[in-house]
mmCIF file with all atom_site columns, C-alpha atoms in Angstrom:
data_model
loop_
_atom_site.group_PDB
_atom_site.id
_atom_site.type_symbol
_atom_site.label_atom_id
_atom_site.label_alt_id
_atom_site.label_comp_id
_atom_site.label_asym_id
_atom_site.label_entity_id
_atom_site.label_seq_id
_atom_site.pdbx_PDB_ins_code
_atom_site.Cartn_x
_atom_site.Cartn_y
_atom_site.Cartn_z
_atom_site.occupancy
_atom_site.B_iso_or_equiv
_atom_site.pdbx_formal_charge
_atom_site.auth_seq_id
_atom_site.auth_comp_id
_atom_site.auth_asym_id
_atom_site.auth_atom_id
_atom_site.pdbx_PDB_model_num
ATOM 1   C CA . UNK A 1 1   ? 0.865   4.773   16.657  1.00 68.00 ? 1038 UNK A CA 1
ATOM 2   C CA . UNK A 1 2   ? 0.938   1.961   14.062  1.00 84.00 ? 1039 UNK A CA 1
ATOM 3   C CA . UNK A 1 3   ? 4.588   2.236   13.116  1.00 91.00 ? 1040 UNK A CA 1
ATOM 4   C CA . UNK A 1 4   ? 6.181   -0.374  10.897  1.00 93.00 ? 1041 UNK A CA 1
ATOM 5   C CA . UNK A 1 5   ? 9.899   -0.560  10.286  1.00 95.00 ? 1042 UNK A CA 1
ATOM 6   C CA . UNK A 1 6   ? 11.901  -2.369  7.643   1.00 97.00 ? 1043 UNK A CA 1
ATOM 7   C CA . UNK A 1 7   ? 15.539  -3.288  7.592   1.00 96.00 ? 1044 UNK A CA 1
ATOM 8   C CA . UNK A 1 8   ? 17.646  -2.803  5.611   1.00 97.00 ? 1045 UNK A CA 1
ATOM 9   C CA . UNK A 1 9   ? 16.394  0.209   3.688   1.00 96.00 ? 1046 UNK A CA 1
ATOM 10  C CA . UNK A 1 10  ? 18.741  -0.482  0.841   1.00 97.00 ? 1047 UNK A CA 1
ATOM 11  C CA . UNK A 1 11  ? 20.800  -3.514  -0.101  1.00 97.00 ? 1048 UNK A CA 1
ATOM 12  C CA . UNK A 1 12  ? 23.094  -4.340  -2.972  1.00 97.00 ? 1049 UNK A CA 1
ATOM 13  C CA . UNK A 1 13  ? 24.121  -7.930  -3.456  1.00 96.00 ? 1050 UNK A CA 1
ATOM 14  C CA . UNK A 1 14  ? 25.785  -10.180 -5.975  1.00 96.00 ? 1051 UNK A CA 1
ATOM 15  C CA . UNK A 1 15  ? 23.833  -12.539 -8.158  1.00 97.00 ? 1052 UNK A CA 1
ATOM 16  C CA . UNK A 1 16  ? 23.362  -15.910 -6.506  1.00 96.00 ? 1053 UNK A CA 1
ATOM 17  C CA . UNK A 1 17  ? 23.404  -14.684 -2.919  1.00 96.00 ? 1054 UNK A CA 1
ATOM 18  C CA . UNK A 1 18  ? 20.448  -14.590 -0.548  1.00 97.00 ? 1055 UNK A CA 1
ATOM 19  C CA . UNK A 1 19  ? 19.078  -11.480 1.072   1.00 97.00 ? 1056 UNK A CA 1
ATOM 20  C CA . UNK A 1 20  ? 16.897  -11.230 4.168   1.00 97.00 ? 1057 UNK A CA 1
ATOM 21  C CA . UNK A 1 21  ? 14.563  -8.305  4.770   1.00 97.00 ? 1058 UNK A CA 1
ATOM 22  C CA . UNK A 1 22  ? 12.984  -7.733  8.170   1.00 97.00 ? 1059 UNK A CA 1
ATOM 23  C CA . UNK A 1 23  ? 9.628   -6.143  8.832   1.00 96.00 ? 1060 UNK A CA 1
ATOM 24  C CA . UNK A 1 24  ? 8.681   -5.144  12.362  1.00 95.00 ? 1061 UNK A CA 1
ATOM 25  C CA . UNK A 1 25  ? 5.574   -3.645  13.883  1.00 91.00 ? 1062 UNK A CA 1
ATOM 26  C CA . UNK A 1 26  ? 6.940   -1.368  16.576  1.00 92.00 ? 1063 UNK A CA 1
ATOM 27  C CA . UNK A 1 27  ? 3.930   -0.386  18.632  1.00 87.00 ? 1064 UNK A CA 1
ATOM 28  C CA . UNK A 1 28  ? 1.312   -3.020  17.935  1.00 86.00 ? 1065 UNK A CA 1
ATOM 29  C CA . UNK A 1 29  ? 0.970   -6.755  17.524  1.00 87.00 ? 1066 UNK A CA 1
ATOM 30  C CA . UNK A 1 30  ? 0.442   -7.613  13.895  1.00 87.00 ? 1067 UNK A CA 1
ATOM 31  C CA . UNK A 1 31  ? -1.776  -10.603 13.320  1.00 86.00 ? 1068 UNK A CA 1
ATOM 32  C CA . UNK A 1 32  ? -1.181  -10.332 9.603   1.00 90.00 ? 1069 UNK A CA 1
ATOM 33  C CA . UNK A 1 33  ? 1.738   -9.047  7.578   1.00 93.00 ? 1070 UNK A CA 1
ATOM 34  C CA . UNK A 1 34  ? 1.873   -8.555  3.846   1.00 95.00 ? 1071 UNK A CA 1
ATOM 35  C CA . UNK A 1 35  ? 4.762   -8.380  1.420   1.00 97.00 ? 1072 UNK A CA 1
ATOM 36  C CA . UNK A 1 36  ? 4.581   -6.312  -1.740  1.00 96.00 ? 1073 UNK A CA 1
ATOM 37  C CA . UNK A 1 37  ? 6.832   -5.656  -4.650  1.00 96.00 ? 1074 UNK A CA 1
ATOM 38  C CA . UNK A 1 38  ? 6.840   -2.407  -6.579  1.00 96.00 ? 1075 UNK A CA 1
ATOM 39  C CA . UNK A 1 39  ? 8.516   -1.718  -9.897  1.00 92.00 ? 1076 UNK A CA 1
ATOM 40  C CA . UNK A 1 40  ? 9.398   1.857   -10.884 1.00 90.00 ? 1077 UNK A CA 1
ATOM 41  C CA . UNK A 1 41  ? 6.358   3.998   -11.597 1.00 89.00 ? 1078 UNK A CA 1
ATOM 42  C CA . UNK A 1 42  ? 4.012   1.103   -11.007 1.00 92.00 ? 1079 UNK A CA 1
ATOM 43  C CA . UNK A 1 43  ? 1.525   0.129   -8.367  1.00 94.00 ? 1080 UNK A CA 1
ATOM 44  C CA . UNK A 1 44  ? 2.134   -2.339  -5.578  1.00 94.00 ? 1081 UNK A CA 1
ATOM 45  C CA . UNK A 1 45  ? 1.929   -6.031  -6.326  1.00 94.00 ? 1082 UNK A CA 1
ATOM 46  C CA . UNK A 1 46  ? 1.010   -8.302  -3.435  1.00 95.00 ? 1083 UNK A CA 1
ATOM 47  C CA . UNK A 1 47  ? 3.437   -11.189 -3.129  1.00 96.00 ? 1084 UNK A CA 1
ATOM 48  C CA . UNK A 1 48  ? 2.203   -12.989 -0.037  1.00 95.00 ? 1085 UNK A CA 1
ATOM 49  C CA . UNK A 1 49  ? 0.205   -12.769 3.154   1.00 93.00 ? 1086 UNK A CA 1
ATOM 50  C CA . UNK A 1 50  ? 1.556   -14.157 6.387   1.00 91.00 ? 1087 UNK A CA 1
ATOM 51  C CA . UNK A 1 51  ? -0.107  -14.826 9.697   1.00 86.00 ? 1088 UNK A CA 1
ATOM 52  C CA . UNK A 1 52  ? 1.882   -15.341 12.853  1.00 82.00 ? 1089 UNK A CA 1
ATOM 53  C CA . UNK A 1 53  ? 2.778   -18.966 13.416  1.00 80.00 ? 1090 UNK A CA 1
ATOM 54  C CA . UNK A 1 54  ? 1.461   -20.282 10.125  1.00 84.00 ? 1091 UNK A CA 1
ATOM 55  C CA . UNK A 1 55  ? 2.736   -20.672 6.587   1.00 87.00 ? 1092 UNK A CA 1
ATOM 56  C CA . UNK A 1 56  ? 2.495   -17.731 4.254   1.00 91.00 ? 1093 UNK A CA 1
ATOM 57  C CA . UNK A 1 57  ? -0.069  -17.661 1.481   1.00 93.00 ? 1094 UNK A CA 1
ATOM 58  C CA . UNK A 1 58  ? 1.529   -16.718 -1.809  1.00 95.00 ? 1095 UNK A CA 1
ATOM 59  C CA . UNK A 1 59  ? -0.154  -14.970 -4.706  1.00 94.00 ? 1096 UNK A CA 1
ATOM 60  C CA . UNK A 1 60  ? -0.354  -16.688 -8.028  1.00 94.00 ? 1097 UNK A CA 1
ATOM 61  C CA . UNK A 1 61  ? 2.897   -16.512 -9.924  1.00 94.00 ? 1098 UNK A CA 1
ATOM 62  C CA . UNK A 1 62  ? 5.072   -15.860 -6.881  1.00 95.00 ? 1099 UNK A CA 1
ATOM 63  C CA . UNK A 1 63  ? 7.657   -18.578 -6.292  1.00 94.00 ? 1100 UNK A CA 1
ATOM 64  C CA . UNK A 1 64  ? 7.483   -19.667 -2.682  1.00 92.00 ? 1101 UNK A CA 1
ATOM 65  C CA . UNK A 1 65  ? 10.896  -21.312 -2.850  1.00 94.00 ? 1102 UNK A CA 1
ATOM 66  C CA . UNK A 1 66  ? 12.372  -18.113 -4.181  1.00 96.00 ? 1103 UNK A CA 1
ATOM 67  C CA . UNK A 1 67  ? 10.755  -15.759 -1.705  1.00 97.00 ? 1104 UNK A CA 1
ATOM 68  C CA . UNK A 1 68  ? 10.788  -17.347 1.731   1.00 95.00 ? 1105 UNK A CA 1
ATOM 69  C CA . UNK A 1 69  ? 8.543   -15.718 4.284   1.00 94.00 ? 1106 UNK A CA 1
ATOM 70  C CA . UNK A 1 70  ? 8.652   -16.330 8.003   1.00 90.00 ? 1107 UNK A CA 1
ATOM 71  C CA . UNK A 1 71  ? 6.269   -14.730 10.490  1.00 88.00 ? 1108 UNK A CA 1
ATOM 72  C CA . UNK A 1 72  ? 7.860   -15.910 13.694  1.00 83.00 ? 1109 UNK A CA 1
ATOM 73  C CA . UNK A 1 73  ? 6.190   -13.527 16.104  1.00 88.00 ? 1110 UNK A CA 1
ATOM 74  C CA . UNK A 1 74  ? 3.426   -10.962 16.292  1.00 88.00 ? 1111 UNK A CA 1
ATOM 75  C CA . UNK A 1 75  ? 5.922   -8.195  15.634  1.00 91.00 ? 1112 UNK A CA 1
ATOM 76  C CA . UNK A 1 76  ? 8.334   -9.674  13.103  1.00 93.00 ? 1113 UNK A CA 1
ATOM 77  C CA . UNK A 1 77  ? 8.122   -11.079 9.601   1.00 94.00 ? 1114 UNK A CA 1
ATOM 78  C CA . UNK A 1 78  ? 11.059  -11.745 7.310   1.00 95.00 ? 1115 UNK A CA 1
ATOM 79  C CA . UNK A 1 79  ? 11.333  -12.085 3.557   1.00 97.00 ? 1116 UNK A CA 1
ATOM 80  C CA . UNK A 1 80  ? 14.353  -13.927 2.199   1.00 97.00 ? 1117 UNK A CA 1
ATOM 81  C CA . UNK A 1 81  ? 15.112  -13.626 -1.483  1.00 97.00 ? 1118 UNK A CA 1
ATOM 82  C CA . UNK A 1 82  ? 17.052  -16.789 -2.231  1.00 96.00 ? 1119 UNK A CA 1
ATOM 83  C CA . UNK A 1 83  ? 19.655  -17.028 -4.977  1.00 96.00 ? 1120 UNK A CA 1
ATOM 84  C CA . UNK A 1 84  ? 18.902  -13.499 -6.073  1.00 96.00 ? 1121 UNK A CA 1
ATOM 85  C CA . UNK A 1 85  ? 19.214  -12.516 -9.723  1.00 96.00 ? 1122 UNK A CA 1
ATOM 86  C CA . UNK A 1 86  ? 19.148  -9.102  -11.392 1.00 96.00 ? 1123 UNK A CA 1
ATOM 87  C CA . UNK A 1 87  ? 15.478  -9.521  -12.261 1.00 95.00 ? 1124 UNK A CA 1
ATOM 88  C CA . UNK A 1 88  ? 14.729  -9.648  -8.519  1.00 96.00 ? 1125 UNK A CA 1
ATOM 89  C CA . UNK A 1 89  ? 15.912  -6.066  -8.197  1.00 96.00 ? 1126 UNK A CA 1
ATOM 90  C CA . UNK A 1 90  ? 12.935  -4.096  -6.980  1.00 96.00 ? 1127 UNK A CA 1
ATOM 91  C CA . UNK A 1 91  ? 11.409  -2.132  -4.128  1.00 97.00 ? 1128 UNK A CA 1
ATOM 92  C CA . UNK A 1 92  ? 9.995   -4.471  -1.497  1.00 98.00 ? 1129 UNK A CA 1
ATOM 93  C CA . UNK A 1 93  ? 7.451   -3.119  0.975   1.00 97.00 ? 1130 UNK A CA 1
ATOM 94  C CA . UNK A 1 94  ? 5.839   -4.815  3.924   1.00 96.00 ? 1131 UNK A CA 1
ATOM 95  C CA . UNK A 1 95  ? 2.684   -3.890  5.742   1.00 95.00 ? 1132 UNK A CA 1
ATOM 96  C CA . UNK A 1 96  ? 1.106   -4.993  8.972   1.00 93.00 ? 1133 UNK A CA 1
ATOM 97  C CA . UNK A 1 97  ? -2.389  -5.035  10.377  1.00 89.00 ? 1134 UNK A CA 1
ATOM 98  C CA . UNK A 1 98  ? -4.134  -6.379  13.426  1.00 81.00 ? 1135 UNK A CA 1
ATOM 99  C CA . UNK A 1 99  ? -7.342  -8.318  13.482  1.00 69.00 ? 1136 UNK A CA 1
ATOM 100 C CA . UNK A 1 100 ? -10.251 -6.400  14.907  1.00 63.00 ? 1137 UNK A CA 1
ATOM 101 C CA . UNK A 1 101 ? -12.890 -8.698  13.559  1.00 56.00 ? 1138 UNK A CA 1
ATOM 102 C CA . UNK A 1 102 ? -12.871 -7.467  9.977   1.00 57.00 ? 1139 UNK A CA 1
ATOM 103 C CA . UNK A 1 103 ? -10.620 -6.183  7.217   1.00 61.00 ? 1140 UNK A CA 1
ATOM 104 C CA . UNK A 1 104 ? -8.343  -3.702  8.816   1.00 78.00 ? 1141 UNK A CA 1
ATOM 105 C CA . UNK A 1 105 ? -6.023  -0.913  7.877   1.00 88.00 ? 1142 UNK A CA 1
ATOM 106 C CA . UNK A 1 106 ? -2.610  -1.940  6.661   1.00 91.00 ? 1143 UNK A CA 1
ATOM 107 C CA . UNK A 1 107 ? 0.279   0.171   7.876   1.00 92.00 ? 1144 UNK A CA 1
ATOM 108 C CA . UNK A 1 108 ? 3.303   0.140   5.647   1.00 94.00 ? 1145 UNK A CA 1
ATOM 109 C CA . UNK A 1 109 ? 6.993   0.027   6.281   1.00 95.00 ? 1146 UNK A CA 1
ATOM 110 C CA . UNK A 1 110 ? 9.410   2.382   4.538   1.00 95.00 ? 1147 UNK A CA 1
ATOM 111 C CA . UNK A 1 111 ? 10.446  -0.226  1.987   1.00 96.00 ? 1148 UNK A CA 1
ATOM 112 C CA . UNK A 1 112 ? 13.683  -1.939  1.001   1.00 97.00 ? 1149 UNK A CA 1
ATOM 113 C CA . UNK A 1 113 ? 15.359  -1.232  -2.283  1.00 97.00 ? 1150 UNK A CA 1
ATOM 114 C CA . UNK A 1 114 ? 17.122  -4.360  -3.511  1.00 97.00 ? 1151 UNK A CA 1
ATOM 115 C CA . UNK A 1 115 ? 19.715  -4.184  -6.266  1.00 97.00 ? 1152 UNK A CA 1
ATOM 116 C CA . UNK A 1 116 ? 21.180  -7.432  -7.526  1.00 97.00 ? 1153 UNK A CA 1
ATOM 117 C CA . UNK A 1 117 ? 24.341  -7.075  -9.561  1.00 96.00 ? 1154 UNK A CA 1
ATOM 118 C CA . UNK B 2 1   ? -13.088 -9.759  -8.460  1.00 83.00 ? 1384 UNK B CA 1
ATOM 119 C CA . UNK B 2 2   ? -12.278 -6.356  -7.096  1.00 90.00 ? 1385 UNK B CA 1
ATOM 120 C CA . UNK B 2 3   ? -10.835 -3.604  -9.230  1.00 95.00 ? 1386 UNK B CA 1
ATOM 121 C CA . UNK B 2 4   ? -9.718  -0.041  -8.626  1.00 97.00 ? 1387 UNK B CA 1
ATOM 122 C CA . UNK B 2 5   ? -9.178  2.451   -11.413 1.00 97.00 ? 1388 UNK B CA 1
ATOM 123 C CA . UNK B 2 6   ? -7.333  5.720   -11.090 1.00 98.00 ? 1389 UNK B CA 1
ATOM 124 C CA . UNK B 2 7   ? -7.685  7.187   -14.534 1.00 96.00 ? 1390 UNK B CA 1
ATOM 125 C CA . UNK B 2 8   ? -5.303  10.087  -13.959 1.00 97.00 ? 1391 UNK B CA 1
ATOM 126 C CA . UNK B 2 9   ? -1.716  8.911   -14.117 1.00 96.00 ? 1392 UNK B CA 1
ATOM 127 C CA . UNK B 2 10  ? -0.190  12.318  -13.477 1.00 97.00 ? 1393 UNK B CA 1
ATOM 128 C CA . UNK B 2 11  ? -1.467  15.728  -12.447 1.00 97.00 ? 1394 UNK B CA 1
ATOM 129 C CA . UNK B 2 12  ? 0.605   18.867  -12.383 1.00 97.00 ? 1395 UNK B CA 1
ATOM 130 C CA . UNK B 2 13  ? -0.581  21.962  -10.529 1.00 97.00 ? 1396 UNK B CA 1
ATOM 131 C CA . UNK B 2 14  ? 0.834   25.193  -9.258  1.00 97.00 ? 1397 UNK B CA 1
ATOM 132 C CA . UNK B 2 15  ? 1.016   25.724  -5.538  1.00 97.00 ? 1398 UNK B CA 1
ATOM 133 C CA . UNK B 2 16  ? -2.254  26.848  -3.915  1.00 97.00 ? 1399 UNK B CA 1
ATOM 134 C CA . UNK B 2 17  ? -4.375  25.294  -6.619  1.00 97.00 ? 1400 UNK B CA 1
ATOM 135 C CA . UNK B 2 18  ? -6.878  22.626  -5.672  1.00 97.00 ? 1401 UNK B CA 1
ATOM 136 C CA . UNK B 2 19  ? -6.441  19.157  -7.100  1.00 97.00 ? 1402 UNK B CA 1
ATOM 137 C CA . UNK B 2 20  ? -8.941  16.302  -7.233  1.00 98.00 ? 1403 UNK B CA 1
ATOM 138 C CA . UNK B 2 21  ? -7.885  12.708  -7.674  1.00 98.00 ? 1404 UNK B CA 1
ATOM 139 C CA . UNK B 2 22  ? -10.445 10.318  -9.068  1.00 98.00 ? 1405 UNK B CA 1
ATOM 140 C CA . UNK B 2 23  ? -10.947 6.755   -7.891  1.00 98.00 ? 1406 UNK B CA 1
ATOM 141 C CA . UNK B 2 24  ? -13.522 4.356   -9.288  1.00 98.00 ? 1407 UNK B CA 1
ATOM 142 C CA . UNK B 2 25  ? -13.910 0.883   -7.867  1.00 97.00 ? 1408 UNK B CA 1
ATOM 143 C CA . UNK B 2 26  ? -15.639 -2.359  -8.758  1.00 96.00 ? 1409 UNK B CA 1
ATOM 144 C CA . UNK B 2 27  ? -16.780 -5.003  -6.314  1.00 94.00 ? 1410 UNK B CA 1
ATOM 145 C CA . UNK B 2 28  ? -19.677 -7.396  -5.897  1.00 92.00 ? 1411 UNK B CA 1
ATOM 146 C CA . UNK B 2 29  ? -19.418 -7.298  -2.130  1.00 90.00 ? 1412 UNK B CA 1
ATOM 147 C CA . UNK B 2 30  ? -21.872 -5.293  -0.092  1.00 90.00 ? 1413 UNK B CA 1
ATOM 148 C CA . UNK B 2 31  ? -19.365 -4.772  2.701   1.00 90.00 ? 1414 UNK B CA 1
ATOM 149 C CA . UNK B 2 32  ? -16.041 -3.346  1.666   1.00 93.00 ? 1415 UNK B CA 1
ATOM 150 C CA . UNK B 2 33  ? -13.454 -0.777  2.671   1.00 93.00 ? 1416 UNK B CA 1
ATOM 151 C CA . UNK B 2 34  ? -11.819 2.001   0.730   1.00 95.00 ? 1417 UNK B CA 1
ATOM 152 C CA . UNK B 2 35  ? -8.468  3.568   1.452   1.00 95.00 ? 1418 UNK B CA 1
ATOM 153 C CA . UNK B 2 36  ? -6.194  6.321   0.259   1.00 97.00 ? 1419 UNK B CA 1
ATOM 154 C CA . UNK B 2 37  ? -2.442  6.160   0.723   1.00 97.00 ? 1420 UNK B CA 1
ATOM 155 C CA . UNK B 2 38  ? 0.243   8.708   -0.084  1.00 97.00 ? 1421 UNK B CA 1
ATOM 156 C CA . UNK B 2 39  ? 3.664   7.607   -1.328  1.00 97.00 ? 1422 UNK B CA 1
ATOM 157 C CA . UNK B 2 40  ? 6.169   10.481  -1.227  1.00 95.00 ? 1423 UNK B CA 1
ATOM 158 C CA . UNK B 2 41  ? 9.509   10.200  -3.040  1.00 93.00 ? 1424 UNK B CA 1
ATOM 159 C CA . UNK B 2 42  ? 10.981  8.482   0.026   1.00 91.00 ? 1425 UNK B CA 1
ATOM 160 C CA . UNK B 2 43  ? 8.861   5.449   -0.827  1.00 92.00 ? 1426 UNK B CA 1
ATOM 161 C CA . UNK B 2 44  ? 6.930   4.810   2.359   1.00 92.00 ? 1427 UNK B CA 1
ATOM 162 C CA . UNK B 2 45  ? 3.165   4.512   1.983   1.00 94.00 ? 1428 UNK B CA 1
ATOM 163 C CA . UNK B 2 46  ? 1.373   6.793   4.391   1.00 94.00 ? 1429 UNK B CA 1
ATOM 164 C CA . UNK B 2 47  ? -2.170  5.920   5.395   1.00 93.00 ? 1430 UNK B CA 1
ATOM 165 C CA . UNK B 2 48  ? -4.580  8.795   4.831   1.00 95.00 ? 1431 UNK B CA 1
ATOM 166 C CA . UNK B 2 49  ? -8.105  7.480   5.253   1.00 93.00 ? 1432 UNK B CA 1
ATOM 167 C CA . UNK B 2 50  ? -10.246 4.372   5.527   1.00 92.00 ? 1433 UNK B CA 1
ATOM 168 C CA . UNK B 2 51  ? -13.951 4.366   4.761   1.00 92.00 ? 1434 UNK B CA 1
ATOM 169 C CA . UNK B 2 52  ? -16.375 1.454   5.010   1.00 90.00 ? 1435 UNK B CA 1
ATOM 170 C CA . UNK B 2 53  ? -19.131 0.891   2.489   1.00 92.00 ? 1436 UNK B CA 1
ATOM 171 C CA . UNK B 2 54  ? -21.893 1.792   4.917   1.00 90.00 ? 1437 UNK B CA 1
ATOM 172 C CA . UNK B 2 55  ? -20.532 5.212   5.669   1.00 87.00 ? 1438 UNK B CA 1
ATOM 173 C CA . UNK B 2 56  ? -21.092 7.601   2.806   1.00 85.00 ? 1439 UNK B CA 1
ATOM 174 C CA . UNK B 2 57  ? -20.399 10.707  4.786   1.00 85.00 ? 1440 UNK B CA 1
ATOM 175 C CA . UNK B 2 58  ? -17.809 12.898  3.214   1.00 86.00 ? 1441 UNK B CA 1
ATOM 176 C CA . UNK B 2 59  ? -14.803 13.656  5.318   1.00 88.00 ? 1442 UNK B CA 1
ATOM 177 C CA . UNK B 2 60  ? -12.525 16.601  5.708   1.00 90.00 ? 1443 UNK B CA 1
ATOM 178 C CA . UNK B 2 61  ? -9.150  16.557  7.387   1.00 91.00 ? 1444 UNK B CA 1
ATOM 179 C CA . UNK B 2 62  ? -7.322  19.826  7.140   1.00 94.00 ? 1445 UNK B CA 1
ATOM 180 C CA . UNK B 2 63  ? -6.660  20.483  3.461   1.00 96.00 ? 1446 UNK B CA 1
ATOM 181 C CA . UNK B 2 64  ? -7.760  16.975  2.518   1.00 96.00 ? 1447 UNK B CA 1
ATOM 182 C CA . UNK B 2 65  ? -11.316 15.967  1.752   1.00 96.00 ? 1448 UNK B CA 1
ATOM 183 C CA . UNK B 2 66  ? -12.923 12.835  0.422   1.00 96.00 ? 1449 UNK B CA 1
ATOM 184 C CA . UNK B 2 67  ? -16.144 12.332  -1.507  1.00 95.00 ? 1450 UNK B CA 1
ATOM 185 C CA . UNK B 2 68  ? -17.589 8.824   -1.357  1.00 95.00 ? 1451 UNK B CA 1
ATOM 186 C CA . UNK B 2 69  ? -20.490 8.097   -3.716  1.00 94.00 ? 1452 UNK B CA 1
ATOM 187 C CA . UNK B 2 70  ? -21.747 4.528   -3.850  1.00 93.00 ? 1453 UNK B CA 1
ATOM 188 C CA . UNK B 2 71  ? -24.104 5.374   -6.696  1.00 93.00 ? 1454 UNK B CA 1
ATOM 189 C CA . UNK B 2 72  ? -21.140 5.977   -8.982  1.00 95.00 ? 1455 UNK B CA 1
ATOM 190 C CA . UNK B 2 73  ? -18.688 3.660   -7.172  1.00 96.00 ? 1456 UNK B CA 1
ATOM 191 C CA . UNK B 2 74  ? -16.316 6.522   -6.653  1.00 97.00 ? 1457 UNK B CA 1
ATOM 192 C CA . UNK B 2 75  ? -14.141 7.666   -3.787  1.00 97.00 ? 1458 UNK B CA 1
ATOM 193 C CA . UNK B 2 76  ? -12.508 10.897  -4.886  1.00 97.00 ? 1459 UNK B CA 1
ATOM 194 C CA . UNK B 2 77  ? -9.856  12.805  -2.997  1.00 97.00 ? 1460 UNK B CA 1
ATOM 195 C CA . UNK B 2 78  ? -9.331  16.556  -3.068  1.00 97.00 ? 1461 UNK B CA 1
ATOM 196 C CA . UNK B 2 79  ? -6.334  18.495  -1.858  1.00 97.00 ? 1462 UNK B CA 1
ATOM 197 C CA . UNK B 2 80  ? -7.220  22.118  -1.249  1.00 97.00 ? 1463 UNK B CA 1
ATOM 198 C CA . UNK B 2 81  ? -4.623  24.847  -1.600  1.00 97.00 ? 1464 UNK B CA 1
ATOM 199 C CA . UNK B 2 82  ? -1.925  22.401  -2.634  1.00 97.00 ? 1465 UNK B CA 1
ATOM 200 C CA . UNK B 2 83  ? 1.613   22.714  -1.338  1.00 97.00 ? 1466 UNK B CA 1
ATOM 201 C CA . UNK B 2 84  ? 4.917   21.459  -2.690  1.00 97.00 ? 1467 UNK B CA 1
ATOM 202 C CA . UNK B 2 85  ? 4.998   18.855  0.104   1.00 96.00 ? 1468 UNK B CA 1
ATOM 203 C CA . UNK B 2 86  ? 1.875   17.316  -1.398  1.00 97.00 ? 1469 UNK B CA 1
ATOM 204 C CA . UNK B 2 87  ? 3.939   16.118  -4.341  1.00 97.00 ? 1470 UNK B CA 1
ATOM 205 C CA . UNK B 2 88  ? 3.678   12.338  -4.221  1.00 98.00 ? 1471 UNK B CA 1
ATOM 206 C CA . UNK B 2 89  ? 1.967   9.343   -5.731  1.00 97.00 ? 1472 UNK B CA 1
ATOM 207 C CA . UNK B 2 90  ? -1.474  8.742   -4.291  1.00 98.00 ? 1473 UNK B CA 1
ATOM 208 C CA . UNK B 2 91  ? -3.028  5.297   -4.285  1.00 98.00 ? 1474 UNK B CA 1
ATOM 209 C CA . UNK B 2 92  ? -6.655  4.386   -3.847  1.00 98.00 ? 1475 UNK B CA 1
ATOM 210 C CA . UNK B 2 93  ? -7.271  0.857   -2.573  1.00 96.00 ? 1476 UNK B CA 1
ATOM 211 C CA . UNK B 2 94  ? -10.129 -1.520  -1.804  1.00 95.00 ? 1477 UNK B CA 1
ATOM 212 C CA . UNK B 2 95  ? -10.501 -4.476  0.550   1.00 92.00 ? 1478 UNK B CA 1
ATOM 213 C CA . UNK B 2 96  ? -13.225 -6.590  2.073   1.00 87.00 ? 1479 UNK B CA 1
ATOM 214 C CA . UNK B 2 97  ? -15.629 -9.331  1.122   1.00 81.00 ? 1480 UNK B CA 1
ATOM 215 C CA . UNK B 2 98  ? -13.985 -12.452 -0.216  1.00 78.00 ? 1481 UNK B CA 1
ATOM 216 C CA . UNK B 2 99  ? -10.674 -10.625 -0.438  1.00 79.00 ? 1482 UNK B CA 1
ATOM 217 C CA . UNK B 2 100 ? -10.644 -10.126 3.303   1.00 81.00 ? 1483 UNK B CA 1
ATOM 218 C CA . UNK B 2 101 ? -7.721  -7.978  4.373   1.00 84.00 ? 1484 UNK B CA 1
ATOM 219 C CA . UNK B 2 102 ? -6.035  -7.997  0.975   1.00 90.00 ? 1485 UNK B CA 1
ATOM 220 C CA . UNK B 2 103 ? -5.785  -4.634  -0.684  1.00 93.00 ? 1486 UNK B CA 1
ATOM 221 C CA . UNK B 2 104 ? -6.522  -4.108  -4.340  1.00 94.00 ? 1487 UNK B CA 1
ATOM 222 C CA . UNK B 2 105 ? -4.629  -1.014  -5.411  1.00 96.00 ? 1488 UNK B CA 1
ATOM 223 C CA . UNK B 2 106 ? -5.328  1.386   -8.210  1.00 96.00 ? 1489 UNK B CA 1
ATOM 224 C CA . UNK B 2 107 ? -2.504  2.321   -10.515 1.00 96.00 ? 1490 UNK B CA 1
ATOM 225 C CA . UNK B 2 108 ? -1.759  5.482   -8.582  1.00 97.00 ? 1491 UNK B CA 1
ATOM 226 C CA . UNK B 2 109 ? -1.835  9.155   -9.513  1.00 98.00 ? 1492 UNK B CA 1
ATOM 227 C CA . UNK B 2 110 ? 1.360   11.146  -9.451  1.00 97.00 ? 1493 UNK B CA 1
ATOM 228 C CA . UNK B 2 111 ? 0.783   14.688  -8.206  1.00 98.00 ? 1494 UNK B CA 1
ATOM 229 C CA . UNK B 2 112 ? 3.390   17.301  -8.913  1.00 97.00 ? 1495 UNK B CA 1
ATOM 230 C CA . UNK B 2 113 ? 2.930   20.616  -7.160  1.00 97.00 ? 1496 UNK B CA 1
ATOM 231 C CA . UNK B 2 114 ? 5.117   23.350  -8.584  1.00 97.00 ? 1497 UNK B CA 1
ATOM 232 C CA . UNK B 2 115 ? 6.088   26.386  -6.535  1.00 95.00 ? 1498 UNK B CA 1
#
């Protein structure tokens, strides 16, 4: 149980284009989804938290107009990197959890490696 | 603010050796949750364990064991009789209190198990 998928697993795009990454909880309804970014040999950096049906909450320093997050249903959240540039190249990981009345375990997707040329 | 420190950046062992990963945390909350995740080379974070602050019982799961000591704010993880498949980056994380569901990650410890 608690399986989270991400699509695509790897994407290469040209500078200036937009890229959409999907995160799905396959066997549970995720009340909250999180988006992280990870640079090589570094820890995970939380970008934003999204709850189904409401606007995402972004961490300090993360551009909300650059990284658009939509949590349209209890099983799907999307991250769109708009007008991507080489510095946006990174490993993006989502996680999902369900509310059981307190902080709950986050289950992570397999990640998406974005390369912007 | 919450903080998690994993002082060991990389540990190299030979197969069948035991390896202990240290995790020290800081929080002002009385209710909090501690986690360990494994990140193999494929990149996906695999959930290993969750422990709440009121449960100091140590836990064993197969070759994995965890030692939670509130007195020293530590939540250490031991792999017994390591195997090559244990090679990965291991992250300790903390949530709860004002942070709610948000995870504060340590820097991670890379474990390399050589055959």
